[in-house]
Amino acid sequence: MRVYLVNPSDLAFGVGVITPRWLYVLAGATPREYGDPVVIDETLEQIDLSAVAPGDVVGIGIHTGNALRGYTVGTLARARGAFVVFGGIHATIFPNEALELGGAHAVVKGDGDVIWRRVLADCAAGRVQPLYEAGWTEAREFVPARWDLMPRDRYMWASVQTVRGCPKHCSFCSVWKTDGQRPRQRPVDAVMKEIVELRRAGFRVVALADDNFYSVSKTDIEHAARRADRRRFDELTAMRAERFELMARMAELPADTIFFTQITMEAAEDPAFLDAMRTARIRGALVGVEAVTPEGLKDVYKSFNASGEGLVRQMRLFTDHGVHVLGSFIFGLPSDRPATFDVTAAIAEQTGMTFAQFVPITPFPGTVDFARWEESMGPDPARVAGIPLTRHWLMPRTQRVKIHWPHPVMSADEITRRTQAVWDRFYSLGRIWKRASCVKSIRSKLAFVLISKLYRQMYANTGLVTDSARTSRSVRWARLIAKPCVRLFAARPMPDLEVPAGSARAA
Ligand code: SF4
């Protein structure tokens, strides 16, 4: 029985930016008695199913964006006699869909780390169940990834997870429902071992693939203190101390090792935390800005974010501490007006953020927005290619509708057009070159320009347009510039690197 693990994708770029971590975690969770799993990331190239034999297991992880391709792969694999098992966020939310449309024998709901072994044993014994309720795995049981199976020259950045879950409840995000609101912080030793393994192999850039790296805010701790909730106060304080311990140990890694993460804007309230990030060489963070007005933030239940001038000040604090920001903005919110696009573009520039993404609001399954939107569409929603709008991810890619919310004053076309214009403005060569002043050497500036252009091609063009000719052009272009980018980020392997012992302890 061979085990295949597939990350489905309609578009293959030849090389990837960030390693899809789940593939290598499930590879780590696969008992050695089944041999090394065959790991297939279709963002590199599509699966060749001719090698799949009856009795093999094909595990497919899906999110909403790649669910349809996942169902195609699952159906084809089942036709070859394989056991097909689905997991991932989308399968957790819609297990029946994978069973009905994806050829699934089984669906795992929740984290696969621990249950995967049982699913494989059940397949081997011919008693596979249609549904496995895995729930949330505790942090001490998170499985380390099998990085030895990863092709070194195909990815720019590796990915390591330090925490799952997020205490917030943004309306457009499913993380707090699928991963829970209780942050599960991974023990520092386990995180450090994985990072060192990656640096040994020559990865010097590691994405900390966390839902929210600032898992405990100072404000949370102050609230617990004010409520005289000693137990909660002690728990949060210990979690915060563990974050600092992790960052102190990261600081002891070779000087060329750098990190990126995902964090809430609240971290700007905490200079000690930002200082520790700088020391740990966490050079960049994706920050969900979403909207630049208080009304927009209210639309998405994110009133803990700053707006206007306050937003500019908070974002600059990150940069002042050496943390570059990839700001994420949402367009098409009910309070947006035509002028919002230009104002957002201008504020994005004023903040000094290094990268930005501008995405049209989409009601993703598992979110508050989706539940509200689905209800508003009534029992018989409009259809495209026979698919109800409320199941938009099942539409053929070229017919997929991009904007799903009726907007009070703008059409879907207008929102798409204005969103594209903001991408064009932010990623014009002149503006990219100006932002490239954040790095010194010509080599680094060149890398910066390439990555900026690549980012734009991969995420703006392929994400916003449905026209297949333009999509293929973007993919070709991305393939062309992605290869030199991989080389720019590679480092000399350090096979003898030791895990830092952790002499330093911080506040
Ligand atoms: S958008 Fe970010 S802050 Fe909001 S719930 Fe999701 S992970 Fe948490």
XYZ file of C-alpha atoms and ligand atoms in Angstrom:
515
model
C 0.000 0.000 0.000
C 1.593 3.262 -1.144
C 0.541 6.538 0.373
C 0.120 9.607 -1.842
C -0.368 13.078 -0.411
C -1.716 15.634 -2.864
C -2.014 19.399 -2.664
C -4.350 20.076 -5.623
C -3.974 23.069 -7.910
C -5.260 24.067 -11.341
C -2.230 26.238 -11.925
C 1.316 24.900 -11.812
C 4.167 27.374 -11.476
C 7.106 24.930 -11.514
C 8.390 26.327 -8.234
C 6.538 27.464 -5.139
C 6.946 30.429 -2.821
C 6.016 28.817 0.507
C 6.182 25.081 1.135
C 2.682 23.694 1.763
C 3.460 22.521 5.241
C 0.532 20.165 5.702
C 1.913 17.806 3.029
C 5.115 17.247 4.971
C 3.346 17.098 8.353
C 1.084 14.300 7.119
C 4.162 12.647 5.629
C 5.604 12.832 9.170
C 2.391 11.325 10.544
C 2.599 8.397 8.110
C 4.003 5.329 9.914
C 7.283 4.096 8.404
C 5.772 0.639 7.797
C 4.041 2.110 4.702
C 7.320 3.459 3.298
C 7.916 7.086 2.383
C 4.747 8.727 1.095
C 4.747 10.209 -2.403
C 4.298 13.937 -1.877
C 2.705 15.828 -4.765
C 2.273 19.573 -4.745
C 0.326 20.504 -7.859
C 1.396 24.123 -7.593
C 4.701 22.705 -8.914
C 3.278 20.203 -11.402
C 0.167 18.134 -11.730
C -0.142 14.582 -10.486
C 0.492 11.647 -12.812
C -2.109 9.161 -11.680
C -0.801 6.315 -13.811
C 1.376 5.104 -10.921
C -1.549 4.924 -8.470
C -2.521 1.285 -7.939
C -5.538 -0.446 -6.371
C -5.259 -0.405 -2.570
C -3.031 2.688 -2.442
C -4.167 5.599 -0.292
C -4.504 9.056 -1.819
C -4.813 11.807 0.806
C -6.007 15.135 -0.565
C -6.034 18.355 1.482
C -8.360 21.086 0.293
C -9.304 24.656 1.030
C -12.179 26.304 -0.779
C -10.015 27.661 -3.609
C -8.686 24.269 -4.707
C -11.644 22.058 -3.712
C -12.854 21.534 -7.286
C -9.457 20.387 -8.530
C -9.213 18.170 -5.435
C -12.510 16.513 -6.359
C -11.224 15.808 -9.873
C -8.061 14.191 -8.499
C -10.081 12.209 -5.936
C -12.515 10.904 -8.535
C -9.694 9.821 -10.866
C -7.762 8.170 -8.026
C -10.830 6.244 -6.897
C -11.375 5.066 -10.471
C -7.883 3.530 -10.256
C -8.905 1.572 -7.177
C -7.227 3.740 -4.536
C -8.652 4.642 -1.140
C -9.378 8.358 -1.303
C -9.243 10.417 1.895
C -9.991 14.127 2.078
C -8.959 16.572 4.781
C -8.293 20.278 5.201
C -10.451 23.271 6.048
C -12.962 22.867 3.244
C -13.481 19.151 3.814
C -13.930 19.861 7.521
C -16.752 22.278 6.735
C -18.374 20.302 3.896
C -17.521 16.633 4.460
C -20.480 15.430 2.421
C -19.355 17.371 -0.623
C -16.063 15.447 -0.758
C -17.975 12.168 -0.313
C -20.463 13.015 -3.065
C -18.267 14.847 -5.592
C -14.665 13.933 -4.797
C -14.764 10.139 -4.823
C -13.895 10.144 -1.111
C -14.019 6.944 0.898
C -13.315 9.002 3.987
C -13.173 12.566 5.202
C -11.147 13.737 8.195
C -12.646 16.698 10.039
C -10.087 18.736 11.966
C -6.354 18.217 12.484
C -4.815 15.214 10.744
C -1.666 14.941 12.918
C -2.845 12.188 15.230
C -5.727 10.539 13.388
C -3.882 9.941 10.092
C -2.217 6.815 11.477
C -5.658 5.350 12.315
C -7.100 6.229 8.900
C -4.205 4.429 7.190
C -4.586 1.387 9.436
C -8.305 1.281 8.621
C -7.568 1.483 4.886
C -4.995 -1.302 5.186
C -7.520 -3.445 7.079
C -10.317 -2.638 4.606
C -12.541 -1.032 7.244
C -12.225 2.651 6.353
C -14.968 4.861 7.846
C -16.677 7.660 5.904
C -16.043 10.240 8.626
C -13.243 10.756 11.154
C -13.834 13.460 13.769
C -10.288 14.482 14.641
C -11.031 17.805 16.364
C -8.155 19.983 17.542
C -4.845 18.352 18.342
C -3.065 19.664 21.436
C 0.159 21.526 20.674
C 2.438 18.938 22.308
C 1.095 16.372 19.819
C 1.683 18.425 16.665
C 3.688 16.254 14.305
C 7.012 17.573 12.966
C 7.223 17.737 9.190
C 9.279 15.236 7.129
C 11.505 17.885 5.546
C 13.835 15.190 4.250
C 11.189 14.458 1.585
C 11.038 18.033 0.292
C 12.806 18.889 -2.981
C 15.249 21.598 -1.936
C 15.302 23.493 -5.228
C 11.548 23.857 -5.732
C 10.560 26.244 -2.922
C 11.760 29.681 -1.912
C 10.725 29.523 1.719
C 10.099 26.677 4.112
C 7.285 26.843 6.652
C 7.136 26.006 10.340
C 4.151 26.396 12.610
C 4.528 27.726 16.157
C 0.862 28.244 17.091
C -2.588 27.238 15.815
C -5.795 29.152 16.534
C -6.662 32.821 16.942
C -8.637 34.508 19.750
C -10.245 37.066 17.386
C -13.448 36.592 15.399
C -13.179 38.500 12.115
C -16.297 38.103 9.988
C -14.496 37.042 6.786
C -12.136 34.521 8.399
C -12.743 30.869 9.223
C -9.566 30.315 11.267
C -11.172 31.012 14.639
C -13.872 28.451 13.835
C -11.762 25.763 12.174
C -8.629 26.121 14.359
C -10.407 27.468 17.440
C -10.018 30.649 19.494
C -7.679 29.074 22.042
C -4.136 29.495 20.740
C -2.289 26.181 20.891
C 1.349 27.091 21.226
C 3.873 24.504 20.203
C 6.722 23.734 22.626
C 9.808 25.803 21.850
C 12.128 22.786 21.523
C 9.966 21.198 18.816
C 9.860 24.441 16.808
C 13.614 24.970 17.088
C 14.395 21.419 15.977
C 12.410 21.896 12.765
C 13.926 25.278 12.013
C 17.432 23.906 12.484
C 16.666 20.933 10.238
C 15.614 23.363 7.508
C 18.673 25.566 7.943
C 20.885 22.487 7.765
C 19.335 21.732 4.362
C 20.033 25.251 3.067
C 16.762 27.060 3.765
C 17.561 30.414 5.265
C 14.077 31.922 4.882
C 11.323 30.358 6.957
C 7.686 31.378 7.064
C 6.179 30.937 10.509
C 2.871 29.642 9.223
C 0.834 30.713 12.237
C -2.722 31.957 12.381
C -1.571 34.804 14.613
C 1.989 34.986 15.936
C 0.924 37.530 18.603
C -1.217 34.900 20.277
C -1.448 36.701 23.623
C -1.774 40.463 23.568
C -0.720 42.770 26.370
C -4.315 43.969 26.457
C -5.531 40.390 27.144
C -3.150 40.145 30.087
C -4.197 43.543 31.436
C -7.868 42.512 31.217
C -7.156 39.328 33.167
C -5.314 41.397 35.796
C -8.210 43.868 36.083
C -10.699 41.013 36.502
C -8.439 39.592 39.224
C -8.579 36.305 37.296
C -5.350 34.829 38.670
C -5.540 31.529 36.805
C -6.083 33.225 33.438
C -3.457 35.854 34.201
C -0.855 33.184 34.998
C -1.759 31.157 31.909
C -1.470 34.134 29.559
C 1.727 35.357 31.195
C 3.305 31.917 30.758
C 2.280 31.824 27.105
C 3.768 35.257 26.544
C 7.010 34.206 28.247
C 7.164 31.183 25.947
C 6.913 33.446 22.882
C 9.835 35.469 24.166
C 11.816 32.310 24.875
C 11.224 31.119 21.309
C 12.350 34.430 19.848
C 15.440 34.516 22.082
C 16.451 31.083 20.804
C 15.761 32.012 17.193
C 18.162 34.909 17.671
C 20.950 32.368 18.279
C 20.587 30.862 14.799
C 23.077 31.714 12.023
C 22.796 35.381 11.133
C 21.519 34.768 7.602
C 18.406 32.923 8.841
C 15.325 35.097 8.613
C 11.609 34.658 9.211
C 8.210 35.921 8.138
C 4.962 35.520 9.978
C 1.328 36.589 10.265
C 0.307 38.861 13.079
C -2.444 41.202 14.240
C -1.909 44.948 14.212
C -2.247 44.918 18.015
C 1.404 43.856 18.268
C 2.220 47.527 17.653
C 1.019 48.155 21.264
C 3.923 46.072 22.497
C 7.398 47.512 21.818
C 9.094 44.719 23.809
C 7.483 42.154 21.531
C 8.494 44.058 18.400
C 12.040 44.356 19.750
C 12.143 40.605 20.339
C 10.901 40.039 16.788
C 13.704 42.186 15.463
C 16.276 40.286 17.536
C 14.858 36.980 16.287
C 15.196 38.314 12.724
C 11.479 38.089 12.027
C 11.864 40.473 9.144
C 8.335 40.532 7.819
C 4.736 40.045 8.873
C 1.444 39.793 7.090
C -0.858 42.199 8.899
C -4.592 42.151 8.227
C -5.364 45.845 7.810
C -8.596 45.096 5.901
C -10.004 48.632 5.873
C -8.749 52.151 6.443
C -11.961 53.574 7.945
C -13.731 52.795 11.258
C -16.874 51.912 9.255
C -14.973 49.381 7.151
C -13.430 47.811 10.251
C -16.854 47.536 11.837
C -18.088 45.785 8.673
C -15.571 42.986 9.291
C -15.728 42.823 13.131
C -12.197 44.119 13.379
C -12.617 47.237 15.458
C -9.433 46.368 17.387
C -7.524 47.667 14.342
C -6.585 51.325 13.984
C -7.799 53.435 11.069
C -6.709 56.610 9.267
C -3.751 58.407 10.886
C -3.667 55.917 13.774
C -3.248 53.124 11.262
C -0.323 54.873 9.609
C 1.339 55.364 13.019
C 0.849 51.723 14.036
C 2.174 50.371 10.760
C 5.220 52.588 10.998
C 6.010 51.098 14.409
C 6.507 47.727 12.744
C 8.862 49.203 10.178
C 10.715 51.192 12.859
C 11.390 47.876 14.605
C 12.762 46.312 11.443
C 9.616 44.271 10.679
C 8.477 44.751 7.086
C 4.734 44.619 6.603
C 2.699 42.838 3.966
C -0.580 44.658 4.461
C -3.765 42.879 3.485
C -6.769 44.966 2.426
C -10.322 43.971 1.531
C -12.402 45.799 -1.070
C -16.139 45.652 -1.660
C -17.177 46.185 1.964
C -20.662 47.680 2.380
C -19.198 50.994 3.570
C -16.738 51.245 0.617
C -17.317 53.990 -1.927
C -15.475 54.702 -5.220
C -13.177 57.087 -3.360
C -12.185 54.346 -0.877
C -9.855 52.730 -3.435
C -7.651 55.786 -3.926
C -7.667 56.597 -0.229
C -6.618 53.037 0.583
C -3.829 53.092 -2.005
C -2.558 56.396 -0.603
C -2.651 55.175 3.009
C -0.929 51.921 2.045
C 1.906 54.020 0.630
C 2.053 56.345 3.651
C 2.374 53.446 6.059
C 5.673 52.462 4.466
C 4.505 48.869 4.090
C 6.745 46.810 1.862
C 4.134 44.612 0.193
C 0.377 44.806 -0.001
C -2.478 42.708 -1.268
C -5.924 43.976 -2.187
C -8.615 41.341 -2.282
C -12.288 41.579 -3.108
C -14.495 40.433 -0.266
C -15.524 36.839 -0.753
C -17.837 34.945 1.549
C -15.686 31.933 2.325
C -17.333 28.903 3.883
C -16.999 28.649 7.622
C -17.194 32.404 8.115
C -19.851 34.645 9.626
C -20.005 36.443 6.265
C -20.779 33.220 4.455
C -23.601 32.260 6.824
C -25.192 35.717 6.461
C -24.747 35.760 2.711
C -26.052 32.248 2.168
C -29.149 33.070 4.162
C -29.679 36.282 2.195
C -29.621 34.314 -1.075
C -32.734 32.361 -0.075
C -33.565 28.717 -0.771
C -33.124 28.950 -4.561
C -30.128 31.155 -5.351
C -29.156 32.189 -8.889
C -26.991 29.711 -10.797
C -23.922 29.887 -13.041
C -23.220 26.817 -15.194
C -25.954 25.080 -13.189
C -24.138 25.686 -9.885
C -25.846 27.787 -7.203
C -23.924 30.969 -6.412
C -23.711 29.763 -2.822
C -21.436 26.936 -4.023
C -19.291 29.181 -6.226
C -16.132 27.074 -5.743
C -17.795 24.266 -7.731
C -18.105 26.418 -10.854
C -15.614 25.821 -13.682
C -12.655 28.093 -13.076
C -13.255 30.215 -16.185
C -16.852 30.896 -15.202
C -16.240 31.489 -11.534
C -17.829 34.639 -10.194
C -15.382 36.782 -8.247
C -17.643 39.158 -6.350
C -20.578 37.711 -4.571
C -21.864 40.430 -2.338
C -24.386 42.810 -3.786
C -22.925 46.231 -3.035
C -25.081 49.260 -2.197
C -23.435 51.613 -4.728
C -20.974 49.704 -6.949
C -21.296 46.873 -9.433
C -19.066 43.778 -9.193
C -17.249 44.922 -12.354
C -16.525 48.315 -10.888
C -15.106 46.789 -7.700
C -12.877 44.428 -9.719
C -11.687 47.208 -12.023
C -10.901 49.583 -9.184
C -9.180 46.810 -7.226
C -6.950 46.026 -10.241
C -6.082 49.705 -10.514
C -4.898 49.747 -6.902
C -2.679 46.688 -7.563
C -1.311 48.452 -10.671
C -0.538 51.576 -8.696
C 1.097 49.839 -5.733
C 3.193 47.544 -7.936
C 4.258 50.040 -10.596
C 7.984 49.683 -11.274
C 8.728 53.160 -9.964
C 6.996 52.523 -6.662
C 8.580 49.084 -6.274
C 12.015 50.579 -6.865
C 11.333 53.257 -4.247
C 10.345 50.586 -1.734
C 13.471 48.603 -2.666
C 15.408 51.186 -0.638
C 14.521 49.010 2.383
C 17.416 46.749 1.359
C 21.002 47.729 0.656
C 22.857 45.546 -1.820
C 22.075 45.440 -5.531
C 21.475 41.689 -5.205
C 18.852 42.353 -2.507
C 17.243 45.135 -4.515
C 17.025 42.848 -7.501
C 15.456 40.157 -5.322
C 12.997 42.713 -4.019
C 11.896 43.775 -7.500
C 11.576 40.163 -8.666
C 9.565 39.128 -5.637
C 7.283 42.154 -5.947
C 6.566 41.386 -9.594
C 6.155 37.685 -8.864
C 3.762 38.424 -6.034
C 1.688 40.590 -8.299
C 1.589 37.972 -11.045
C 0.762 35.083 -8.764
C -1.866 36.720 -6.641
C -3.348 39.708 -8.444
C -3.592 38.568 -12.031
C -4.470 34.936 -11.486
C -6.709 35.735 -8.554
C -8.790 38.540 -10.022
C -9.316 37.605 -13.633
C -11.273 34.733 -15.075
C -10.054 35.137 -18.645
C -7.953 32.023 -19.281
C -5.567 33.620 -21.810
C -4.563 36.235 -19.275
C -4.270 33.624 -16.557
C -1.918 31.503 -18.684
C 0.185 34.569 -19.482
C 0.490 35.281 -15.766
C 1.456 31.690 -15.018
C 4.120 31.701 -17.759
C 5.521 34.928 -16.448
C 5.486 33.709 -12.862
C 7.258 30.478 -13.896
C 9.947 32.509 -15.581
C 10.788 34.712 -12.639
C 10.137 32.200 -9.889
C 13.241 30.095 -10.679
C 15.834 32.831 -10.185
C 13.979 33.812 -7.010
C 14.510 30.319 -5.557
C 18.248 30.681 -6.133
C 18.277 34.115 -4.522
C 16.830 32.740 -1.295
C 18.932 29.583 -1.061
C 21.842 29.363 1.364
C 24.831 27.131 1.862
C 23.701 23.953 3.666
C 24.955 23.640 7.249
C 24.692 19.893 7.968
C 26.465 20.201 11.324
C 24.352 23.018 12.746
C 23.323 22.372 16.363
C 19.986 23.359 17.903
C 20.647 26.497 19.995
C 20.668 25.511 23.654
C 18.744 28.594 24.754
C 20.983 30.394 27.178
C 19.004 33.596 26.740
C 15.698 34.218 28.477
C 13.641 37.339 27.950
C 10.786 39.108 29.735
S -8.339 37.403 10.227
Fe -6.544 37.100 11.515
S -7.083 38.119 13.447
Fe -9.010 37.764 12.353
S -9.753 35.776 13.131
Fe -8.587 35.392 11.245
S -6.523 34.887 11.957
Fe -7.567 35.917 13.647
